[in-house]
Amino acid sequence: MSHGLRLNPGTWGEHSWKPALVAAGILRQVGNAAESYGSRVRLHPVHERSRPDMFHVLRHTFVSVQLEAGESLVSVATSLGRSSPRVTLDYYVHFMPGIGTRGLAGWLAGWLAAMDTWLV
């Protein structure tokens, strides 16, 4: 199923991804196709046509769940194979709760501590 260190997307889709979708009840197997290899005949499952972007939706779901859970932007971008976290940040910033508020909270805490010292 692999060619060197990379997976062949077509082979992976037919032998791993689509059977997983069938097992999850997302996709249906509609029959079998027979292929002849000399004197051998091999049956392959035939699946209904899936949405062309179905795997890409899984990728977006993975990223949004990771960022909402507080995973590092750099870590998520690296797992996506991005050359820079900037692309990931631009696209998924709305999934990062509290972005920008941690710095403000730290600044405010420092300012309040300084005010307490100044007022005493």
mmCIF file of C-alpha atoms in Angstrom:
data_model
loop_
_atom_site.group_PDB
_atom_site.id
_atom_site.type_symbol
_atom_site.label_atom_id
_atom_site.label_comp_id
_atom_site.label_asym_id
_atom_site.label_seq_id
_atom_site.Cartn_x
_atom_site.Cartn_y
_atom_site.Cartn_z
ATOM 1 C CA MET A 1 0.000 0.000 0.000
ATOM 2 C CA SER A 2 2.914 2.383 0.332
ATOM 3 C CA HIS A 3 5.319 3.675 -2.264
ATOM 4 C CA GLY A 4 8.521 4.386 -0.398
ATOM 5 C CA LEU A 5 7.498 6.348 2.671
ATOM 6 C CA ARG A 6 4.270 7.820 1.305
ATOM 7 C CA LEU A 7 0.863 6.222 1.009
ATOM 8 C CA ASN A 8 -0.860 5.830 -2.327
ATOM 9 C CA PRO A 9 -4.110 7.778 -1.768
ATOM 10 C CA GLY A 10 -6.152 5.602 -4.132
ATOM 11 C CA THR A 11 -5.062 2.354 -2.552
ATOM 12 C CA TRP A 12 -5.446 3.717 0.968
ATOM 13 C CA GLY A 13 -8.901 5.053 0.149
ATOM 14 C CA GLU A 14 -10.146 1.761 -1.251
ATOM 15 C CA HIS A 15 -8.587 -0.545 1.350
ATOM 16 C CA SER A 16 -8.724 1.552 4.533
ATOM 17 C CA TRP A 17 -10.798 4.747 4.297
ATOM 18 C CA LYS A 18 -13.916 3.445 2.521
ATOM 19 C CA PRO A 19 -14.189 0.264 4.651
ATOM 20 C CA ALA A 20 -13.954 2.484 7.743
ATOM 21 C CA LEU A 21 -16.768 4.691 6.405
ATOM 22 C CA VAL A 22 -18.871 1.578 5.744
ATOM 23 C CA ALA A 23 -18.221 0.317 9.284
ATOM 24 C CA ALA A 24 -19.263 3.724 10.667
ATOM 25 C CA GLY A 25 -22.473 3.678 8.625
ATOM 26 C CA ILE A 26 -21.492 6.742 6.570
ATOM 27 C CA LEU A 27 -21.039 4.938 3.260
ATOM 28 C CA ARG A 28 -22.718 1.848 1.789
ATOM 29 C CA GLN A 29 -21.164 -1.063 -0.040
ATOM 30 C CA VAL A 30 -23.321 -1.585 -3.137
ATOM 31 C CA GLY A 31 -21.774 -4.764 -4.512
ATOM 32 C CA ASN A 32 -18.584 -6.519 -5.544
ATOM 33 C CA ALA A 33 -16.394 -6.318 -8.628
ATOM 34 C CA ALA A 34 -14.429 -9.311 -9.891
ATOM 35 C CA GLU A 35 -10.878 -8.988 -11.178
ATOM 36 C CA SER A 36 -9.017 -11.824 -12.861
ATOM 37 C CA TYR A 37 -5.346 -12.439 -12.209
ATOM 38 C CA GLY A 38 -4.483 -15.347 -14.453
ATOM 39 C CA SER A 39 -6.462 -18.267 -13.068
ATOM 40 C CA ARG A 40 -7.375 -16.402 -9.859
ATOM 41 C CA VAL A 41 -10.470 -14.238 -9.476
ATOM 42 C CA ARG A 42 -10.494 -11.654 -6.743
ATOM 43 C CA LEU A 43 -13.591 -9.823 -5.476
ATOM 44 C CA HIS A 44 -13.327 -6.163 -4.498
ATOM 45 C CA PRO A 45 -16.077 -4.243 -2.738
ATOM 46 C CA VAL A 46 -17.823 -1.502 -4.701
ATOM 47 C CA HIS A 47 -18.988 1.471 -2.655
ATOM 48 C CA GLU A 48 -21.512 4.161 -3.364
ATOM 49 C CA ARG A 49 -20.005 7.413 -4.509
ATOM 50 C CA SER A 50 -18.859 9.519 -1.574
ATOM 51 C CA ARG A 51 -18.615 13.270 -1.367
ATOM 52 C CA PRO A 52 -15.363 14.359 -3.010
ATOM 53 C CA ASP A 53 -14.395 16.511 -0.024
ATOM 54 C CA MET A 54 -15.202 13.942 2.679
ATOM 55 C CA PHE A 55 -11.584 13.289 3.668
ATOM 56 C CA HIS A 56 -10.798 17.007 3.627
ATOM 57 C CA VAL A 57 -13.665 17.584 6.083
ATOM 58 C CA LEU A 58 -11.984 15.093 8.420
ATOM 59 C CA ARG A 59 -8.770 17.128 8.200
ATOM 60 C CA HIS A 60 -10.623 20.326 9.153
ATOM 61 C CA THR A 61 -12.358 18.540 12.007
ATOM 62 C CA PHE A 62 -9.030 17.270 13.343
ATOM 63 C CA VAL A 63 -7.520 20.769 13.292
ATOM 64 C CA SER A 64 -10.495 22.481 14.905
ATOM 65 C CA VAL A 65 -10.712 19.882 17.693
ATOM 66 C CA GLN A 66 -6.975 20.163 18.381
ATOM 67 C CA LEU A 67 -7.055 23.972 18.537
ATOM 68 C CA GLU A 68 -10.201 24.094 20.674
ATOM 69 C CA ALA A 69 -8.484 21.702 23.088
ATOM 70 C CA GLY A 70 -5.599 24.176 23.413
ATOM 71 C CA GLU A 71 -3.005 22.333 21.315
ATOM 72 C CA SER A 72 -0.111 24.478 20.135
ATOM 73 C CA LEU A 73 -0.608 26.127 16.755
ATOM 74 C CA VAL A 74 2.935 25.150 15.757
ATOM 75 C CA SER A 75 2.289 21.515 16.683
ATOM 76 C CA VAL A 76 -0.958 21.398 14.680
ATOM 77 C CA ALA A 77 0.639 23.115 11.668
ATOM 78 C CA THR A 78 3.520 20.629 11.752
ATOM 79 C CA SER A 79 1.143 17.654 11.867
ATOM 80 C CA LEU A 80 -0.617 19.075 8.778
ATOM 81 C CA GLY A 81 2.698 19.317 6.944
ATOM 82 C CA ARG A 82 2.548 23.103 6.680
ATOM 83 C CA SER A 83 5.768 24.979 6.005
ATOM 84 C CA SER A 84 4.598 27.806 8.262
ATOM 85 C CA PRO A 85 2.033 28.042 11.078
ATOM 86 C CA ARG A 86 0.830 31.292 9.478
ATOM 87 C CA VAL A 87 -1.462 29.515 6.984
ATOM 88 C CA THR A 88 -3.021 27.481 9.784
ATOM 89 C CA LEU A 89 -3.428 30.581 11.938
ATOM 90 C CA ASP A 90 -5.076 32.560 9.145
ATOM 91 C CA TYR A 91 -7.580 29.813 8.422
ATOM 92 C CA TYR A 92 -8.381 28.497 11.921
ATOM 93 C CA VAL A 93 -7.986 31.494 14.246
ATOM 94 C CA HIS A 94 -11.709 31.430 15.046
ATOM 95 C CA PHE A 95 -11.298 27.950 16.600
ATOM 96 C CA MET A 96 -8.796 29.234 19.163
ATOM 97 C CA PRO A 97 -10.735 30.320 22.248
ATOM 98 C CA GLY A 98 -9.004 32.924 24.322
ATOM 99 C CA ILE A 99 -6.481 33.900 21.661
ATOM 100 C CA GLY A 100 -5.133 37.296 22.588
ATOM 101 C CA THR A 101 -6.731 37.254 26.021
ATOM 102 C CA ARG A 102 -3.868 35.526 27.841
ATOM 103 C CA GLY A 103 -1.499 38.402 27.130
ATOM 104 C CA LEU A 104 -4.142 40.926 28.133
ATOM 105 C CA ALA A 105 -4.874 39.007 31.344
ATOM 106 C CA GLY A 106 -1.150 38.936 32.212
ATOM 107 C CA TRP A 107 -0.770 42.633 31.506
ATOM 108 C CA LEU A 108 -3.876 43.464 33.562
ATOM 109 C CA ALA A 109 -2.683 41.345 36.514
ATOM 110 C CA GLY A 110 0.697 43.103 36.442
ATOM 111 C CA TRP A 111 -0.932 46.511 36.200
ATOM 112 C CA LEU A 112 -3.275 45.779 39.128
ATOM 113 C CA ALA A 113 -0.360 44.527 41.228
ATOM 114 C CA ALA A 114 1.549 47.720 40.432
ATOM 115 C CA MET A 115 -1.478 49.832 41.354
ATOM 116 C CA ASP A 116 -1.788 48.037 44.698
ATOM 117 C CA THR A 117 1.852 48.858 45.423
ATOM 118 C CA TRP A 118 1.438 52.473 44.324
ATOM 119 C CA LEU A 119 -1.723 53.036 46.377
ATOM 120 C CA VAL A 120 -0.195 51.730 49.617
#
